[in-house]
Structures are given as C-alpha cells and as structure tokens.
XYZ file of C-alpha atoms in Angstrom:
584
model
C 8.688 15.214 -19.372
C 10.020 15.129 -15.804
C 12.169 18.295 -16.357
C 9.032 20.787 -16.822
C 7.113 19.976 -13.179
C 10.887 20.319 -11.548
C 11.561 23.691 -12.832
C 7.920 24.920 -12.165
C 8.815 23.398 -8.315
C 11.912 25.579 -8.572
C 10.510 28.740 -9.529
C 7.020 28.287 -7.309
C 9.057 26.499 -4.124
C 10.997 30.135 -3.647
C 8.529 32.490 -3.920
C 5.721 33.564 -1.834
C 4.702 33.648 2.125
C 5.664 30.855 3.724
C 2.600 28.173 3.984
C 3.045 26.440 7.189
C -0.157 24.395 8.620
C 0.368 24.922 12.548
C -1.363 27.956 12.676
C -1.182 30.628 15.653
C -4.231 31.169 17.696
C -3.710 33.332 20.744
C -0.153 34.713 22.209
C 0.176 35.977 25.686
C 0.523 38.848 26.206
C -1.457 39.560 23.457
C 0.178 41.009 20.263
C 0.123 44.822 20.624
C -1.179 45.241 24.689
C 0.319 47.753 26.847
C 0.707 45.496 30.489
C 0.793 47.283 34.171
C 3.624 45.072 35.271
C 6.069 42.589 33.163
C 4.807 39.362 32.656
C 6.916 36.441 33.804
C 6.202 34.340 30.304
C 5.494 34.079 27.123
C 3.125 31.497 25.811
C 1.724 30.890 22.434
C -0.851 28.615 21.471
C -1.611 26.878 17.751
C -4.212 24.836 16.042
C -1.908 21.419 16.322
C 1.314 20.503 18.124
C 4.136 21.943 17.123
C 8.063 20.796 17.982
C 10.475 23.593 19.876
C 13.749 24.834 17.970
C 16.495 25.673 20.138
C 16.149 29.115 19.240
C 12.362 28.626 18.871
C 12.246 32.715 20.813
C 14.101 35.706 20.264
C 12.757 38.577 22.717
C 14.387 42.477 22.105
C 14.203 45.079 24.821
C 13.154 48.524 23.508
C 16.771 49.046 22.649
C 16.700 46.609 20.334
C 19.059 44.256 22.682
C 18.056 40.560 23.188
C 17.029 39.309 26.429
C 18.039 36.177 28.109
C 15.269 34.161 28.492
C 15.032 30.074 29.595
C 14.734 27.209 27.354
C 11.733 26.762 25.017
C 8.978 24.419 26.510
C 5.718 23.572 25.848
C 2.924 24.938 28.576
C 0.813 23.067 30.511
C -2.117 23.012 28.421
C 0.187 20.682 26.060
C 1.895 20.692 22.574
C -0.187 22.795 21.071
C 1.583 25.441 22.732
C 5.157 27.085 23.470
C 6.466 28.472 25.760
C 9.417 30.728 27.150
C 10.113 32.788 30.855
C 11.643 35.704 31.226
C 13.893 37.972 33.163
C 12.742 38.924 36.195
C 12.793 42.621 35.831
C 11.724 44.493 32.393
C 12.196 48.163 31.906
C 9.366 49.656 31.081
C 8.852 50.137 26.432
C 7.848 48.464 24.080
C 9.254 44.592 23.684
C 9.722 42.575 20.219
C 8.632 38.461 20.182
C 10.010 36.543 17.299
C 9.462 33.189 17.450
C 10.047 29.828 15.012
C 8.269 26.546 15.302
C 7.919 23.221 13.827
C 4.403 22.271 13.446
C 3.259 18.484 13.501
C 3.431 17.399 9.631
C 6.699 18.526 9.673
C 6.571 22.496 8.334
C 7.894 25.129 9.976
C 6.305 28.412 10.814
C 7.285 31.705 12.727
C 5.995 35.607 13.101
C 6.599 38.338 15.413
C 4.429 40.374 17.432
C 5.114 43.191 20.642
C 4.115 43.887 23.722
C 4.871 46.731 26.359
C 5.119 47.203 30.178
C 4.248 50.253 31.484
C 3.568 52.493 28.431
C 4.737 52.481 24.699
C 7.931 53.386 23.256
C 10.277 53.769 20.270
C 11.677 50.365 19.501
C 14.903 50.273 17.124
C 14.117 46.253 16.848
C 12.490 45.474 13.883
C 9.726 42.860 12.750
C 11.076 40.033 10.163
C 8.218 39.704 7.509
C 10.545 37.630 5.274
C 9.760 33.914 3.917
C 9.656 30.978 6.975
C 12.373 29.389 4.546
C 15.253 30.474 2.803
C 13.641 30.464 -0.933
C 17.187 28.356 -1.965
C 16.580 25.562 0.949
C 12.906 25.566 0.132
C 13.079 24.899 -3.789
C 15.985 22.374 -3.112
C 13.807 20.500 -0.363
C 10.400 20.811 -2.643
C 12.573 19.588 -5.658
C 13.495 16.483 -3.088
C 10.326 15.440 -1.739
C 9.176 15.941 -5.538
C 11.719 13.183 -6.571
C 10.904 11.053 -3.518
C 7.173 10.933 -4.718
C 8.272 10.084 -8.514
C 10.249 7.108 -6.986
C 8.003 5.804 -4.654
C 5.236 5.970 -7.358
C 7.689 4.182 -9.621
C 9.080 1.672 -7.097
C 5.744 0.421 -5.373
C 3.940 0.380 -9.475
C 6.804 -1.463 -11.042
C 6.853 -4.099 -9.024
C 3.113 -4.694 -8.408
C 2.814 -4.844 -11.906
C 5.941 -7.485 -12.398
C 4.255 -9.412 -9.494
C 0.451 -8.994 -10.528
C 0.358 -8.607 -14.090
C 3.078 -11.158 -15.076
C 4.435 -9.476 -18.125
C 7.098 -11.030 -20.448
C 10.721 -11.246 -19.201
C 11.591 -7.864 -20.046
C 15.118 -6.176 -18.784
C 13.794 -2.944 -19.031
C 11.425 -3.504 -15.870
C 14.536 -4.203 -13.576
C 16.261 -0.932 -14.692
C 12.691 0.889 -13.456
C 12.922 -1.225 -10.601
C 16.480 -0.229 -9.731
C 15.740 3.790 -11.296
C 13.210 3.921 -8.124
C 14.779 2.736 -5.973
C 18.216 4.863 -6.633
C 16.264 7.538 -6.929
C 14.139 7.260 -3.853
C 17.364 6.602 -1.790
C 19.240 9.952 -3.155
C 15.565 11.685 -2.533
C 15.671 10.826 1.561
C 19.247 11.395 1.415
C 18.563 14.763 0.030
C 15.743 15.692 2.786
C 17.465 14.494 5.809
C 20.436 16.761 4.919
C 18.056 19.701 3.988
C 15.909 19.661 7.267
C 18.151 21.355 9.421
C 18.483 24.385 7.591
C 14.282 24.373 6.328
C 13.308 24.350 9.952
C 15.952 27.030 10.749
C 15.627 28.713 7.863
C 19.194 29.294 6.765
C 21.008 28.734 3.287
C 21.498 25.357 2.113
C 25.100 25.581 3.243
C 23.329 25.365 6.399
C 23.587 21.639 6.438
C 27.787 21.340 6.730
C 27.399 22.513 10.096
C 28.354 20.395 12.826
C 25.233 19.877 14.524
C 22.828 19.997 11.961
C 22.420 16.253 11.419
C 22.897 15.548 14.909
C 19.335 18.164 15.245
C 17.539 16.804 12.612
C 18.316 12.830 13.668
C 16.852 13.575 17.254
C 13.859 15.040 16.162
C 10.357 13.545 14.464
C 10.546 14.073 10.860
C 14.303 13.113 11.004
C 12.946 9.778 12.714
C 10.718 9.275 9.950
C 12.962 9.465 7.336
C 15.538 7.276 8.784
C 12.422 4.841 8.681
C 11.932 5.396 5.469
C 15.603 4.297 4.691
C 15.613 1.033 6.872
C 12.759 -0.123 4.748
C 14.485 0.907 1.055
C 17.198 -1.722 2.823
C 14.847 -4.515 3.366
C 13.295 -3.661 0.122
C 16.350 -3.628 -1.603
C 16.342 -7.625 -0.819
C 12.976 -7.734 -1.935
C 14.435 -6.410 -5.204
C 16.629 -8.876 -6.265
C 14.792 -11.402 -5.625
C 11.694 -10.370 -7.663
C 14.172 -9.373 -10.460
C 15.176 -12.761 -10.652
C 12.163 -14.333 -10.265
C 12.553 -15.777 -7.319
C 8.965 -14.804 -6.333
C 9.020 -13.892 -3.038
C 6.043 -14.249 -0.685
C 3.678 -11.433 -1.702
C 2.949 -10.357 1.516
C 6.449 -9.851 2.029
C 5.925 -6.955 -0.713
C 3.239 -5.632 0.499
C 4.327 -5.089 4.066
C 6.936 -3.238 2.438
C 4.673 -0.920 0.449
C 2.671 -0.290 3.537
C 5.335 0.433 5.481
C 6.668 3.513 2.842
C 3.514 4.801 2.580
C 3.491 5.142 6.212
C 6.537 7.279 6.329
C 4.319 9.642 4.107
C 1.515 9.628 6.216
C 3.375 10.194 9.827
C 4.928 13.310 8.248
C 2.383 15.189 6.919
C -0.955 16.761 6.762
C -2.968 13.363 7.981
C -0.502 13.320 11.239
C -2.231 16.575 12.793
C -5.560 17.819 12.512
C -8.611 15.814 13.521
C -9.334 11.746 13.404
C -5.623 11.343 13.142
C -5.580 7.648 12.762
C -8.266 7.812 9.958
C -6.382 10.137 8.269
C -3.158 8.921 8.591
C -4.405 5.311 6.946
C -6.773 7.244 4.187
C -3.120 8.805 3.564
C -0.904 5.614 2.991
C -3.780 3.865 1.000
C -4.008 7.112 -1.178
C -0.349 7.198 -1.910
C -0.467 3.506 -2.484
C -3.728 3.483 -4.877
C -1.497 6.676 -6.531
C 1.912 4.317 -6.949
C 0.039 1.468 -8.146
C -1.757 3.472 -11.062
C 1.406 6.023 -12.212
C 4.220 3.492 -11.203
C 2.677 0.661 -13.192
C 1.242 2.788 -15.984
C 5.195 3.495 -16.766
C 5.816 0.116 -16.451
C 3.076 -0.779 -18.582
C 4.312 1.909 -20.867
C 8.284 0.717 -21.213
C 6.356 -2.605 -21.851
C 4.727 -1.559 -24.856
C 7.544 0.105 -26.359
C 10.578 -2.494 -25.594
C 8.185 -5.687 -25.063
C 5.519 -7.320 -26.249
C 3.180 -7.614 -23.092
C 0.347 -10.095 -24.160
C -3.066 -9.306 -24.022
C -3.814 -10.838 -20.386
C -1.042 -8.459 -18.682
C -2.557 -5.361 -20.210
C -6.143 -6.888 -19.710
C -4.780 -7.319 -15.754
C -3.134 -3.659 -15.231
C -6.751 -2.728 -16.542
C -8.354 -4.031 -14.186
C -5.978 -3.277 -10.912
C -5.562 -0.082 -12.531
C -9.956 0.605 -11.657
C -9.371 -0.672 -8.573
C -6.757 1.781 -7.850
C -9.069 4.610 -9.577
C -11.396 3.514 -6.823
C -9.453 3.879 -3.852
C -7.941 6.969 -4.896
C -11.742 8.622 -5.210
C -12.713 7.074 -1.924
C -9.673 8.213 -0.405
C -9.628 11.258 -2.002
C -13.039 12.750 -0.851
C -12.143 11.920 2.727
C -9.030 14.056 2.491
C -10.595 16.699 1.080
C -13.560 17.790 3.467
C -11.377 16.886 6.168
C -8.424 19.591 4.618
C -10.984 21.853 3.796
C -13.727 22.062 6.528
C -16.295 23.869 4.335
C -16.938 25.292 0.794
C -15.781 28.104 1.265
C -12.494 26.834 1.766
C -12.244 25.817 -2.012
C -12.356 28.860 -3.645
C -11.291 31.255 -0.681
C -7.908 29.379 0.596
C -5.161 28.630 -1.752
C -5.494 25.441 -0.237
C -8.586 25.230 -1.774
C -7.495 26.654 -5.248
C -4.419 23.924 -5.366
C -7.168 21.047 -4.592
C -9.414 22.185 -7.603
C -6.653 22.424 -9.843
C -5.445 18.782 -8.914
C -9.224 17.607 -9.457
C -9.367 19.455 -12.633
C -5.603 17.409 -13.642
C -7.195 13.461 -12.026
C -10.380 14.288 -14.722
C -7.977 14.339 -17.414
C -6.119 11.692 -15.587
C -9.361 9.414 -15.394
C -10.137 10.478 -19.291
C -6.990 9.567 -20.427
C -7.547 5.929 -18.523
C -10.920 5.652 -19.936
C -9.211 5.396 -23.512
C -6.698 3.344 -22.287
C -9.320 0.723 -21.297
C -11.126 1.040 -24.940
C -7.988 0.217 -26.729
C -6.773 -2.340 -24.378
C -10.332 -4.200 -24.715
C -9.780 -3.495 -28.561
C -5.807 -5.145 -28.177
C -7.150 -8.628 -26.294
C -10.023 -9.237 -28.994
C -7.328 -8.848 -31.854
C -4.298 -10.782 -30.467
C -6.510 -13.055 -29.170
C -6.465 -15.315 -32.558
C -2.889 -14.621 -32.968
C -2.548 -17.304 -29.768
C -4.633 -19.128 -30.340
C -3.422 -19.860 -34.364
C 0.537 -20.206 -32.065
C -0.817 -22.759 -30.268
C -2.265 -24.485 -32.865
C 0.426 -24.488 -35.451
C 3.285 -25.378 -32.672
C 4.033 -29.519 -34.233
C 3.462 -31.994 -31.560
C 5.070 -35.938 -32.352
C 2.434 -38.317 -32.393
C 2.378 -40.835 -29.596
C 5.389 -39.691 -27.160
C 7.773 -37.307 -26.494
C 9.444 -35.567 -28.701
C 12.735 -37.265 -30.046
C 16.358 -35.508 -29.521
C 18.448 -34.461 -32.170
C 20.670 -37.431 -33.754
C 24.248 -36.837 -33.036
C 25.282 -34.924 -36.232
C 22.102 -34.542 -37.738
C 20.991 -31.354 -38.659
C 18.838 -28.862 -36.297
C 14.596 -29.665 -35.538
C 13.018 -26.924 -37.666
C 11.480 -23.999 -35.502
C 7.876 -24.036 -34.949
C 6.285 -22.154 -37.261
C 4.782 -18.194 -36.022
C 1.769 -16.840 -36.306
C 1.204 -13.475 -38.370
C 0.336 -10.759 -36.035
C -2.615 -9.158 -37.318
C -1.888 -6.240 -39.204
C -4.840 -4.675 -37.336
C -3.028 -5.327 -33.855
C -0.387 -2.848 -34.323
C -2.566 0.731 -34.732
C -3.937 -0.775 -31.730
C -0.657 -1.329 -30.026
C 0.519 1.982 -30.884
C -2.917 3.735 -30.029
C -2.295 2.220 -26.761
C 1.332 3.490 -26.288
C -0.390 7.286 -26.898
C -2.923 7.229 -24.499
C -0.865 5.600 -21.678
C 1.657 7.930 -22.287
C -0.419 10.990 -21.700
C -1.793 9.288 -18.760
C 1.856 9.420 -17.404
C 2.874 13.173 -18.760
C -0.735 14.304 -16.733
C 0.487 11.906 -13.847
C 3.747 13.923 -13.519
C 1.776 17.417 -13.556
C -0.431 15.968 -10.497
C 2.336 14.920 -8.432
C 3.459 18.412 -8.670
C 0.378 19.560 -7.415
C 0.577 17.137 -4.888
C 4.038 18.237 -3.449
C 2.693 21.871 -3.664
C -0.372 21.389 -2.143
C 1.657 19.458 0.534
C 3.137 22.406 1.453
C 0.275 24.687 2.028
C -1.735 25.459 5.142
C -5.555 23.341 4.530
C -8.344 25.089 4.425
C -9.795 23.809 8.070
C -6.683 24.850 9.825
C -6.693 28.289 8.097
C -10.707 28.902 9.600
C -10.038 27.443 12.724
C -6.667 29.881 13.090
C -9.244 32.750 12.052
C -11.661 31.527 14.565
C -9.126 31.219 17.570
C -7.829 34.752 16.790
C -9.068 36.468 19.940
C -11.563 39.625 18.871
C -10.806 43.278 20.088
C -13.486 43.828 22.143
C -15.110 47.351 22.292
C -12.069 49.323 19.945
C -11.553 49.444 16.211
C -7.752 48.841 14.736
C -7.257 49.932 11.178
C -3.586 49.175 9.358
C -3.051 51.983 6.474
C -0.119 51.433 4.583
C 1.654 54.681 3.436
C 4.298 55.011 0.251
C 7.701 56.369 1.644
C 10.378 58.204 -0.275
C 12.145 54.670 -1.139
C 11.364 52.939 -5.027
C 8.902 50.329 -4.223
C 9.433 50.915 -0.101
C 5.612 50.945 2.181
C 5.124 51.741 5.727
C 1.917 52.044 7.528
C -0.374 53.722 10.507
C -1.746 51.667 13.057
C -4.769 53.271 14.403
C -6.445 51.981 17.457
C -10.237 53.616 18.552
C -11.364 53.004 21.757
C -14.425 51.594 21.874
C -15.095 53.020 18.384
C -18.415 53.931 19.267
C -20.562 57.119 19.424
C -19.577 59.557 21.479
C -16.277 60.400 23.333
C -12.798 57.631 22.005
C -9.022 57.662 22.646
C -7.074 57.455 19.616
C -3.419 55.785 19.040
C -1.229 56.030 16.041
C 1.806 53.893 15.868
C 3.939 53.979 12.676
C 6.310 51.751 11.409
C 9.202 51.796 8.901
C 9.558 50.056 5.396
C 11.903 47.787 7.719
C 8.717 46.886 10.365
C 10.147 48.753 13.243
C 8.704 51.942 14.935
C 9.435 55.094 13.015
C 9.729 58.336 14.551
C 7.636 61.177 11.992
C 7.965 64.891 11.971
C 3.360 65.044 11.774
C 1.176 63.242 11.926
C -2.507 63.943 11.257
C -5.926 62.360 11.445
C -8.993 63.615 10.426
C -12.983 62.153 10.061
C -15.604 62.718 7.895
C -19.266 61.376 7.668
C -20.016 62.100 4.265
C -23.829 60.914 4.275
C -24.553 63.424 7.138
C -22.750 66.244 5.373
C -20.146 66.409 8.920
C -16.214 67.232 9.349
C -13.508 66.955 8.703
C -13.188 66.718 12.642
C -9.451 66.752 13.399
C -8.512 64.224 16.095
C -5.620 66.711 17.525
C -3.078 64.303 17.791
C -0.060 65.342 20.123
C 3.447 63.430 20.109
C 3.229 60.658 23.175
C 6.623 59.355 22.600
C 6.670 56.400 20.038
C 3.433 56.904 19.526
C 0.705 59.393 18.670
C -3.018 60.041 20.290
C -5.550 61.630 21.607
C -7.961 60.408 24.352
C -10.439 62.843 24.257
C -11.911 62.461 20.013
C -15.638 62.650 20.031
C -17.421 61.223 16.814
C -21.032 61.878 17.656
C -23.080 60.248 15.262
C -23.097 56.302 14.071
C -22.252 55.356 10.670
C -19.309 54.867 7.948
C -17.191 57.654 8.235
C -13.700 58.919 6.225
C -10.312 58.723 7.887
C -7.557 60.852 6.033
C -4.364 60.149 7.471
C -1.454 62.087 6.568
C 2.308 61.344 7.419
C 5.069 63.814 7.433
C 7.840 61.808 6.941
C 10.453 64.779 6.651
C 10.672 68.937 6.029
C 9.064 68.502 2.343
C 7.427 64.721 2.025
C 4.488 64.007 3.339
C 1.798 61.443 1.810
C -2.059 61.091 2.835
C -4.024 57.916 2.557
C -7.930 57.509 3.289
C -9.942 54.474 4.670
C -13.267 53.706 5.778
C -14.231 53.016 9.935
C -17.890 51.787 11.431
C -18.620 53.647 14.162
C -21.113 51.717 16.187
C-alpha cells in the first residue's frame, strides 16, 4: 500500500519547473533595460523573506566571464529582498544575473534575467532554464519528507489511541509505536543530509562534501530539524514508558505532539505569507487532527486483525476520530483561502488543482469514516451481551474470598466463556474493510499533501503577478522559432515602442536553443491589419549589433494586426512564425 504513493513521489518529485513559493516581484535594474551608466547594485525583491546562499549571485560580463561582486545581503527595505554590489567600472554590453535563493518555508528558487550599460550586445553567457533542483535530490528529499509525514501520523495516532482508547494489551501496538518512531528518525536524518544539495541544487552526492552539513546546521530549516530530533529523544522516553504502562502524565504527551507539529509548521507554507502566527498554529493543529485520525485508524486497524479491541475502545476512537474530522475541516478552510487568495486560484494555479484533488481524496476519506461509524455502532450493540453474559457466568464463592488451591489438589476450573455471537464477526470483519480503505485513501492524501507542500499557493502566485512591474507605453512579444536541432526552440523578442498609432522603434533580440543571444544571417518583420485590408508593411530591420531594429516603423491605424517574423538561421534554413499585437 505504501509502495504505490512513493513511486508516484519518485516519478512526479523529478519532473517539472521547479515550484518554489518566494516569488520574484521587481529586480533592479529591471530585467531587459538598457542603463546610461553601470549601476553600483543589484537588488531583487520577493513576495516573503527569503535566506542568502553563498553563491546566492552569479553576474557574466558580455564575454561571458564572471564578475567579482561582494557578499550577498539583504537591502534595506528588509528580507524580502537580496542584494549584491558590483565592480566599480562595467564595460559597456549586455550583462547576465543568475541568482538562487531560499525562500521562508524552506524552498528554494532562482532565475536569470540581463541588463546592459550603454547599449546592447552579443552575450556568449547563457540563461539556465533548468529545474531549481536536481530532479535526483528532489525525488530523494520528497520521498523523505513523505516518510517523515507517514511516521509522524503513525507516532502521534498510535499512542493517542493506546493512551485514550485503552485497547487490550496488544504487542503489536509497541512495534507501531517503535515503526514511527524509527522511521521518523531515519526520515529527519534523511532531510538534514539532503538540504545542502536541494538548496544548491547539486546531485545527491552533494551531501559528502565537507561543508555541507556545517551550511545546512547554521541555517533555519537545518535549525528546525535538529528540533525536530531533540524532541524524537525526549519522546523516545515517553515511549517506553507508555509501552509499559507506566502511564505517564498526559500532558507530558501532548507537549510532545505539539512540539512536532511545530517543526512542521515553522518550515513551511504557514511560516511566510500573511497572519503568520494564525497560520502557523492552524498548521500544527491540522497535522495533529491528521495524526490522530490516520495514525490511530492503523492502530485501530492492527487491533482488529491481531486483537480483540472491545466495543468501548472502538466506540472511543469513534468518537476522537469526529473530533479530529472537525478540526481538520476547521483547519482546513482556513488554510485554504489563505493559500489561495481567490477562486480563481483553484482552478487556474496548480496550487489550486492539487487542493481540489486532496478535497476530492478527504470526501472519500470522510465516506469511508462514515461506514466505519455504522459498523462500529453495529459492533457495541452485538458484543454488548457477550459481556455482559462474561460477567455473569464468571463463579463468585459465597460469603468471602475465594479459597486457594489445597497443596496437591488439583487446579480451580476456569471460568466458563461466553459464545461470541456468531453475528459479531461479519461485523468485525466489515469493520476491518472499511477502516482499511480509510487508511489505503489516507496514504494517497498524504501524498497530495507532500506535493502540494511543494508548490507555490495560489495567493503568492497573484501577488508575484501583481508586483511584476508593467511596461509602460511599449508592447514585448516572445515568439518562439523551431531551429534545425530534433526537438531544439529558440525565440524573437520583439519590443514596440509605445506600440501605439503612429510612428514606433522596433527591437529584435534572438536567442539560442541554449538561452543565450544568437547571432542570425536575416531577420525580418512584417505587419498586417487584416480587417482594414492594409500591408504587409515591412519594418526594415537593419543589423544593430546583437540586436535588430528599426526606430522609425509607422503603423497608422489602431487595431489587431499580424506580425510574420521570419529567421534566417543559416544559407538555406529559415523558419517564419506569426502572432497577433494591439496597437493602441
């Protein structure tokens, strides 16, 4: 059962874009500007905080050389931004920014973007559109935080149901007990040797080298998970104890459970974002609510199978089972308008997509429970006789104690046992069914859980959209353009200035399959207005040097109008692509 959601992890943590939730809103120098004189810094600005990498900036000259630049920092305006100075004197070209962040729940992010001093030139640097994460690192460290929600789930659930629902002395509940906790130790193992190479990006091998745990200890999420393990110590007392039913103080346990569900909660989506604090505890009661239900339903379900739980432990998982239904729909709703923002974030974010799909799972979830609770009623009304007739037929001396054996003499005959009823057992075994698809549909939405995890919300994405500053008063069209290469696409960037009637200056910048500026043999741009019967009007574009235009194109009348573009990209290959531009 556990084996399918890891090897849909696998296959879904290594493909795809990156999905990183600090998102960028404004760089400076903007991303594509030509500047009059070098600026003296770079500064970018996101939606949340975001932690600095050593090598958090990576600036190329228009030779494709990096510059020397000074540490990372964050700006003035506070860490929500990064920032970086450089050299004193830049040649004039065309300059390459890549740059690598950690945002604040814990996810790394990075892009690329130019700028140029002076004028615009042939660059040989290139633009890395490859995944934030190496797609090995990231399945591994999905695959771990996967685990780590399996064993928290079973950990916190197995023993709230040992202390709250008082089953029989079973065995088999102190092998869960231990299972979790193992596994939840291996888990945090696994992610603090995995974080240095996720933020970094490199292959999991990444991990042997000699600073990487030194990196990830001195930074947040590495705090957090060393947390995480001081408790699993304390709790490990905790353990024992309960296992040999010592009963610890209750509140003991609790503080425990609080305190792991906290180490969720400070490294994730509730610790950036808006109302922070009241995020960050809907979080840890969500998770708990979650552990309580899924860890004790597999408790409840090892019961059933190697035990005989009586009918007042299944009649008391019932009912701290709702109560955990109730929290987790309380919870829940929070969570989601505050990761979505609106409702058109649930259909038009993946975010969104991930969220319906895990409501769609919880309804099957919460159907599965509701059949649960039938038979379980059905369970206590049958075996409820069956004790009763126990205690009744269970031989009590008259007038004292009971007498001890004579020396010798043979054994006191056993109390006599009540028949179960042979209705109880279809009961019993309806019971095992339904709480056993309760846990297979429980697996499927922690996947979706871990997934969803990983993916920029909804809010963040519209607020990254809003930020984005506008091009005022020009019009910049991307075309992408089939090259001679199987499967290989570059593309025209075409910039109109201020794409309105009348007279507009044109620039064409092409780039290679690899991102970088390509140099073309022709390139040609033409305009049509179909509904007024006009063109093609050429735009006469001349070679500028990296870059093609025109400042003197005059479109005179307003509407939707046809741009052919057509590349030469040697002495016999050329391709021409067509797309649609409002002229105001």
């Amino acid at each position: 059962m556990l084996l399918g959601p890891l090897l849909v992890l696998f296959l879904l943590g290594g493909t795809g874009p990156a999905s990183a939730h600090a998102a960028l809103r404004a760089t400076d120098p903007e991303d594509g500007s030509v500047l009059k004189s070098a600026p003296r810094a770079i500064t970018l600005t996101f939606t949340e905080s975001v932690g600095l990498l050593e090598d958090s900036f990576r600036v190329l000259d228009p030779d494709g050389r990096r510059l020397r630049t000074g540490e990372p920092e964050h700006a003035a305006e506070g860490a929500g931004t990064a920032r970086v100075t450089l050299p004193a004197k830049l040649a004039e070209g065309t300059y390459t920014v890549a740059w690598r962040v950690v945002s604040a729940d814990s996810h790394p992010v990075s892009g690329a973007f130019t700028f140029s001093v002076a004028k615009q030139s042939l660059t040989t640097a290139t633009v890395d559109t490859g995944p934030t994460e190496d797609p090995a690192t990231k399945s591994l460290y999905n695959i771990a935080r996967y685990l780590a929600y399996l064993a928290v789930a079973l950990l916190i659930g197995t023993a709230t149901f040992m202390a709250v629902c008082r089953p029989p002395d079973a065995p088999v509940l102190s092998r869960l007990l231990r299972a979790g906790w193992w596994t939840l130790l291996a888990a945090t193992l696994a992610l603090l040797a995995l974080r240095a190479p996720y933020e970094t990006g490199e292959g999991p091998l990444g991990a042997l080298s000699a600073d990487a745990l030194t990196r990830t200890l001195t930074g947040r999420p590495g705090e957090i998970l060393l947390a995480r393990l001081a408790l699993l110590l304390v709790a490990a007392l905790y353990l024992v104890r309960l296992s040999r039913r010592g009963r610890p103080p209750g509140w003991t346990g609790a503080a425990l459970a609080v305190g792991l569900a906290m180490t969720w909660a400070a490294g994730e989506h509730a610790s950036a974002g808006i109302q922070v604090p009241v995020a960050m505890t809907s979080s840890a009661l969500h998770l708990l609510a979650t552990a309580v239900w899924l860890g004790g339903l597999t408790a409840l379900l090892v019961t059933l199978y190697r035990a005989r739980p009586t009918p007042a432990a299944v009649t008391r998982f019932s009912r701290l089972a709702f109560a955990s239904v109730t929290v987790l729909v309380v919870t829940g709703v929070y969570q989601s308008w505050r990761g979505l923002g609106s409702w058109d974030a649930l259909t038009g974010t993946t975010y969104g997509r991930l969220l319906t799909l895990k409501l769609a799972a919880v309804v099957l979830l919460l159907a599965a429970a509701a059949v649960s609770r039938r038979w379980t009623a059905r369970l206590a009304t049958v075996d409820a006789p069956a004790e009763t007739a126990v205690r009744e037929k269970v031989p009590e001396p008259a007038g004292g104690p009971s007498l001890p054996e004579p020396a010798g003499g043979p054994p006191l005959p056993e109390p006599p046992q009540a028949d179960v009823p042979p209705s109880a057992d279809p009961h019993r075994r309806a019971l095992r069914r339904s709480v056993l698809a309760e846990v297979a549909v429980g697996a499927a939405v922690l996947v979706v859980t871990t997934l969803l995890t990983s993916t920029l919300p909804g809010r963040a994405q519209a607020e990254a959209a809003a930020g984005t500053p506008a091009v005022i008063g020009a019009s910049v069209t991307n075309v992408p353009f089939a090259v001679g290469t199987q499967g290989a696409r570059g593309k025209v960037q075409i910039t109109l200035d201020p794409g309105r009637v009348g007279d507009n200056s044109i620039e064409a910048l092409v780039y290679g399959p690899d991102g970088g500026v390509s140099v073309v043999p022709e390139l040609r741009i033409s305009f049509t207005l179909p509904a007024k019967d006009i063109g093609p009007l050429d735009a006469e574009l001349t070679d500028k040097g990296g870059y093609w235009g025109n400042s003197f194109l005059n479109l005179p009348i307003a509407g939707k109008w046809e741009m052919k573009v057509t590349v030469r990209t040697s002495d016999v290959d050329q391709v021409s692509e067509t797309r649609t531009v409002l002229i105001r």
